[in-house]
JSON list of C-alpha atoms in Angstrom, two decimals:
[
{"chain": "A", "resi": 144, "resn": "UNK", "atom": "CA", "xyz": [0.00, 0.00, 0.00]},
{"chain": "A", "resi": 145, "resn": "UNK", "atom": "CA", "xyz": [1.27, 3.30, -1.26]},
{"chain": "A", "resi": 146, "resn": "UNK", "atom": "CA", "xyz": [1.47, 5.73, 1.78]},
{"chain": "A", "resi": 147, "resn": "UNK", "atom": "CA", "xyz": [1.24, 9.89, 1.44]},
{"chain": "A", "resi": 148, "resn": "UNK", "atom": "CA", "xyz": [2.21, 11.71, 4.19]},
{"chain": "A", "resi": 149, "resn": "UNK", "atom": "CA", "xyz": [2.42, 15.79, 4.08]},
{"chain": "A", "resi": 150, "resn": "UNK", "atom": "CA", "xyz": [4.17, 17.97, 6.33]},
{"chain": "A", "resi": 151, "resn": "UNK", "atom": "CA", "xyz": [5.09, 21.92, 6.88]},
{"chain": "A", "resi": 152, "resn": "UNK", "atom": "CA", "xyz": [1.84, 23.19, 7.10]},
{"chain": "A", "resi": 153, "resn": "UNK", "atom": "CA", "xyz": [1.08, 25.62, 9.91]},
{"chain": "A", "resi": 154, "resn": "UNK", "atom": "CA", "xyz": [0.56, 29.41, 10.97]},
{"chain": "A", "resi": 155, "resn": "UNK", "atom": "CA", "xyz": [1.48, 32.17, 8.46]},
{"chain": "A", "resi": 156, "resn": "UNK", "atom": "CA", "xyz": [0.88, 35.94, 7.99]},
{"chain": "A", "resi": 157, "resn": "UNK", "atom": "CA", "xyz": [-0.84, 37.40, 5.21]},
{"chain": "A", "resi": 158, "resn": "UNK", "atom": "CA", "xyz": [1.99, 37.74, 2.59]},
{"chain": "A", "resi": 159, "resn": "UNK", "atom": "CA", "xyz": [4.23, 34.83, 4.31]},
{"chain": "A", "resi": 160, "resn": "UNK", "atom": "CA", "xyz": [5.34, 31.96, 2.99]},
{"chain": "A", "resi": 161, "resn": "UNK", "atom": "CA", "xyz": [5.34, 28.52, 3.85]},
{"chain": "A", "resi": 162, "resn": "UNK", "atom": "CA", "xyz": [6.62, 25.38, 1.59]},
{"chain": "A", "resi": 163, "resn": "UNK", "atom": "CA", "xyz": [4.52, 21.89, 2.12]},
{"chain": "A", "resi": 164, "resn": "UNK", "atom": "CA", "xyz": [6.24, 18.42, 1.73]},
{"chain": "A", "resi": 165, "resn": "UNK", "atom": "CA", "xyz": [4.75, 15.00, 0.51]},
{"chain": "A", "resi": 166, "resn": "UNK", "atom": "CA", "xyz": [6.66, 11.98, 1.00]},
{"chain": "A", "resi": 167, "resn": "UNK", "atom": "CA", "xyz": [5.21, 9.21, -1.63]},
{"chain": "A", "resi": 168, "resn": "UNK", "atom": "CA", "xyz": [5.95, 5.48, -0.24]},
{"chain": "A", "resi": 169, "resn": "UNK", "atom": "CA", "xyz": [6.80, 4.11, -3.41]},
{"chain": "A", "resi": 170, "resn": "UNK", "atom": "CA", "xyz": [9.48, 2.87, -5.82]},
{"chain": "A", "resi": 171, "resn": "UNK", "atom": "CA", "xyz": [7.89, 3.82, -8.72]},
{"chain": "A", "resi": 172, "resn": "UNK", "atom": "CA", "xyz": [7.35, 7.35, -7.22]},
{"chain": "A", "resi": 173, "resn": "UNK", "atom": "CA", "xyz": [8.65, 9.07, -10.90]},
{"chain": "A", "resi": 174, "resn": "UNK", "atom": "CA", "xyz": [5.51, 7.84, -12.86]},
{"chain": "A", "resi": 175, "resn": "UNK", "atom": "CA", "xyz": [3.19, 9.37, -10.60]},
{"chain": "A", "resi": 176, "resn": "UNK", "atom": "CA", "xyz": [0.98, 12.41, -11.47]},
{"chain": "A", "resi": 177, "resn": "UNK", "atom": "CA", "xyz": [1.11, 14.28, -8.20]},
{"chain": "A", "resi": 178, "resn": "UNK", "atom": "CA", "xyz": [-1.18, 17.16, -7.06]},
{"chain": "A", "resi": 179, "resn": "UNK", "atom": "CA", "xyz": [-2.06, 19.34, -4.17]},
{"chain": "A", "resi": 180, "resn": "UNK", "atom": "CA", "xyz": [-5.84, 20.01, -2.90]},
{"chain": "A", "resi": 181, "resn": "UNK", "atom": "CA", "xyz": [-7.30, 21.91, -0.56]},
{"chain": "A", "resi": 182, "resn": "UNK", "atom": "CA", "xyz": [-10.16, 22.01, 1.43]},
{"chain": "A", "resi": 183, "resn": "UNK", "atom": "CA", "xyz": [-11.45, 25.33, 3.37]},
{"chain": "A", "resi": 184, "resn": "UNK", "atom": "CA", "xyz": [-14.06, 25.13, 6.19]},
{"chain": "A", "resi": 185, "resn": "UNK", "atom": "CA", "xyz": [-17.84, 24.80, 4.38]},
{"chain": "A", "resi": 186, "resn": "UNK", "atom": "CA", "xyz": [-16.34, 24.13, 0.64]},
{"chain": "A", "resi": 187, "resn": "UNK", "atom": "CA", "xyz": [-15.66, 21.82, -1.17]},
{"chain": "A", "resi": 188, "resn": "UNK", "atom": "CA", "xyz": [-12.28, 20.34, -1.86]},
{"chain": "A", "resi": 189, "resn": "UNK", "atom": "CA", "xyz": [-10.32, 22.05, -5.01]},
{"chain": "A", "resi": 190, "resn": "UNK", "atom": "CA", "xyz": [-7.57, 21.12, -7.18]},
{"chain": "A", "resi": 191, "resn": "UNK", "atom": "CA", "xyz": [-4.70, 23.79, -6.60]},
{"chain": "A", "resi": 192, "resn": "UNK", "atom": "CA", "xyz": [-1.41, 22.78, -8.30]},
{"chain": "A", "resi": 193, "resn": "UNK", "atom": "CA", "xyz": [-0.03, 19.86, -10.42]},
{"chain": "A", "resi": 194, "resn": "UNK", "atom": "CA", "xyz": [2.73, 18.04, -11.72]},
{"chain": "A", "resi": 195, "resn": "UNK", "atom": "CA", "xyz": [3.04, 14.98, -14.25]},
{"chain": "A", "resi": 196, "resn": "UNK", "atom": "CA", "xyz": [5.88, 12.78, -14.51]},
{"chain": "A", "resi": 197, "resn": "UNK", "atom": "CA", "xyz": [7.17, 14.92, -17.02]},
{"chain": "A", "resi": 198, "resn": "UNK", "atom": "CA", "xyz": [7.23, 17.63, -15.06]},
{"chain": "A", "resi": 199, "resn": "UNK", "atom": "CA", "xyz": [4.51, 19.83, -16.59]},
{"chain": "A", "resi": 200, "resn": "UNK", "atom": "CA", "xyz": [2.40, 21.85, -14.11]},
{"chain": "A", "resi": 201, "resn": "UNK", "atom": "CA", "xyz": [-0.55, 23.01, -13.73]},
{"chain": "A", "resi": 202, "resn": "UNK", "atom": "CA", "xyz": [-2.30, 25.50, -11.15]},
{"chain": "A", "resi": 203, "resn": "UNK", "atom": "CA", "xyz": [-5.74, 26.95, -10.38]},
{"chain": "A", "resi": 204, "resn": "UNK", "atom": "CA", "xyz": [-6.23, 30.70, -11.50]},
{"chain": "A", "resi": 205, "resn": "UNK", "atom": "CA", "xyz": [-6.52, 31.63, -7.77]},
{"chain": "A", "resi": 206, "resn": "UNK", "atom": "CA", "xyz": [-2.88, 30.34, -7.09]},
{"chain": "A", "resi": 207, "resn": "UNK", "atom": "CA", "xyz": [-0.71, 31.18, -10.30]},
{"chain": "A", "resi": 208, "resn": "UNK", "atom": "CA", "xyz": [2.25, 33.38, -9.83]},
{"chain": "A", "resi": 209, "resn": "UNK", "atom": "CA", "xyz": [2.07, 32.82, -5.83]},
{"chain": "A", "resi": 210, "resn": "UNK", "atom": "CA", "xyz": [2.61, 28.85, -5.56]},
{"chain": "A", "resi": 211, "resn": "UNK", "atom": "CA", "xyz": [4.67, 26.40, -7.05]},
{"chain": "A", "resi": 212, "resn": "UNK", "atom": "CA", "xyz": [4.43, 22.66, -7.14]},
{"chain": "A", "resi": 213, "resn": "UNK", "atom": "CA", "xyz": [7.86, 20.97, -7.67]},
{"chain": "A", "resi": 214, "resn": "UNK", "atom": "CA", "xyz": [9.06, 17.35, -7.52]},
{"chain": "A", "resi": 215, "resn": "UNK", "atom": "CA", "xyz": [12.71, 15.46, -6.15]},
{"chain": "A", "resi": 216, "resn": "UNK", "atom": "CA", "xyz": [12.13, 11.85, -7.77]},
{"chain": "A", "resi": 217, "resn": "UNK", "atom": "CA", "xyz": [15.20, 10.90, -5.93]},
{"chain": "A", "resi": 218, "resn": "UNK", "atom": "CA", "xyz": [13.65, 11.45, -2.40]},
{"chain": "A", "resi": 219, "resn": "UNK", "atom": "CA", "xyz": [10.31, 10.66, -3.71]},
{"chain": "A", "resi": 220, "resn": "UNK", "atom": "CA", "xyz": [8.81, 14.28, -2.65]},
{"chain": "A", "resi": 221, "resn": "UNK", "atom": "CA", "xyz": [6.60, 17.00, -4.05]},
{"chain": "A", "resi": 222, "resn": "UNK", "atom": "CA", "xyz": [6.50, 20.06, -2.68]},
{"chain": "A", "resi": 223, "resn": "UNK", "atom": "CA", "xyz": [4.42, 23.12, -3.00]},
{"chain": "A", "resi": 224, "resn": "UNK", "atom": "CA", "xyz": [6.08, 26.48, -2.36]},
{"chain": "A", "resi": 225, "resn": "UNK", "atom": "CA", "xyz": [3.22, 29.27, -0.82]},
{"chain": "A", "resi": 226, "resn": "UNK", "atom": "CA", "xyz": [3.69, 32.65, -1.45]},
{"chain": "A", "resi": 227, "resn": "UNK", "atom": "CA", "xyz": [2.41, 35.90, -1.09]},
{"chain": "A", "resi": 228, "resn": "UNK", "atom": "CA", "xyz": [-0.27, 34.00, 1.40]},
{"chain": "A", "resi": 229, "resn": "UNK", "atom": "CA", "xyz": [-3.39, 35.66, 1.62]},
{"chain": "A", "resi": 230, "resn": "UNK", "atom": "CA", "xyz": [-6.38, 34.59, 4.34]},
{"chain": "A", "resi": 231, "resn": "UNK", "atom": "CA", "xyz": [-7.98, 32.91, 1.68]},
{"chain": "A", "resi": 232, "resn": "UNK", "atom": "CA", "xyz": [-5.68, 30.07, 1.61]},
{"chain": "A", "resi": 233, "resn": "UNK", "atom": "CA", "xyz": [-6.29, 28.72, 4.79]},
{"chain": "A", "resi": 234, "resn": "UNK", "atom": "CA", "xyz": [-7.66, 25.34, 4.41]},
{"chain": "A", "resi": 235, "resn": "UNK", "atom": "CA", "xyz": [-6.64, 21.70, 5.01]},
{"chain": "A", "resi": 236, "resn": "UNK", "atom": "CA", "xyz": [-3.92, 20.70, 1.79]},
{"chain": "A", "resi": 237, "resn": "UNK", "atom": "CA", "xyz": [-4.15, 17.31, 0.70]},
{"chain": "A", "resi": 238, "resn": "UNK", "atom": "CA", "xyz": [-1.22, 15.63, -1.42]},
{"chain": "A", "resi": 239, "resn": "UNK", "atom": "CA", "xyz": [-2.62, 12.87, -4.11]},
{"chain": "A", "resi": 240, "resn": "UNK", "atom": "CA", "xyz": [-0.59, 10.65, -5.77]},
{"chain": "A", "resi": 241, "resn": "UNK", "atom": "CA", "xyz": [-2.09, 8.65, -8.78]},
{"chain": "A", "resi": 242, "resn": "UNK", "atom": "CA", "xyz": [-0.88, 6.22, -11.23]},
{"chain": "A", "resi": 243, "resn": "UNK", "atom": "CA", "xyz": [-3.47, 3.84, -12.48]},
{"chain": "A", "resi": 244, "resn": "UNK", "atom": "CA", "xyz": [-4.46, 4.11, -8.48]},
{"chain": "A", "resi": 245, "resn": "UNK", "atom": "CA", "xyz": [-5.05, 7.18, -6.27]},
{"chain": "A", "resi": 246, "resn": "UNK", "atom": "CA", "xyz": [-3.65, 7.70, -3.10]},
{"chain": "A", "resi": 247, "resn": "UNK", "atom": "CA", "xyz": [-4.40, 10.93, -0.39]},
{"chain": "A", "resi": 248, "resn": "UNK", "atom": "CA", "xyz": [-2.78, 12.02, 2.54]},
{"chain": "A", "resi": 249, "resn": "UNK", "atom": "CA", "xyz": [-4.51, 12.98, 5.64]},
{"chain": "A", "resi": 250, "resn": "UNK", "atom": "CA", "xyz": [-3.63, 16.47, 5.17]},
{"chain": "A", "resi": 251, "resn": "UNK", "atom": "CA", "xyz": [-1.92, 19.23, 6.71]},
{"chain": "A", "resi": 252, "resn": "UNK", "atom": "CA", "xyz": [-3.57, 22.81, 8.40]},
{"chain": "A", "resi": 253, "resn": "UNK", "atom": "CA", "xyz": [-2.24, 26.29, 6.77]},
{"chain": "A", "resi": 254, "resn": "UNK", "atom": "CA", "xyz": [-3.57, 29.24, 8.23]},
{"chain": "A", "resi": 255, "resn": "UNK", "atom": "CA", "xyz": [-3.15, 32.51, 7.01]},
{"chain": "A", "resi": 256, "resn": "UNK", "atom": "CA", "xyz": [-3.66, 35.40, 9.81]},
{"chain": "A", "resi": 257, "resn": "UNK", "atom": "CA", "xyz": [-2.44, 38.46, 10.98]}
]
């Protein structure tokens, strides 16, 4: 079984930063499509950033220019870099791996608050 497990999420000011980590259990961790949801209080969950095993990205419009989803095949991690934070992006992020299966992490808190 394929195990996700996120880290680095937390307490930030508005126009902080904060990077989140997923650590993939697998050794086939370079085929995977990886992305990055979240999940604010009352709504439902959204797609916010992408990356194929390529390396090709993708990112909702609410998110471009101030996040960026990267990928170290090596330590079999995907991260997504937060920037310019703004209240908004609080939530709960959820890391999904998926190659012919799909596999979520339990999720990590970022809060965004002065």
């Amino acid at each position: 079984q394929v195990q996700v497990v996120e880290s680095g999420g937390g307490l930030a000011q508005p126009g902080g930063s904060l990077r989140l980590s997923c650590a993939v259990s697998t050794s086939i961790f370079s085929s995977y499509t990886l992305r990055w949801h979240r999940q604010a209080p009352g709504k439902q969950r959204e797609l916010v950033a992408s990356i194929t095993r390529s390396g090709d990205t993708n990112y909702a419009d609410s998110v471009k220019g101030r996040f960026t989803i990267s990928r170290d095949n090596a330590k079999r991690t995907v991260y997504l870099q937060m920037n310019s934070l703004k209240p908004e992006d609080t939530a709960v992020y959820y890391c999904n791996a998926a190659y012919f299966s799909s596999f979520w992490g339990q999720g990590t808190q970022v809060t965004v608050s002065s």
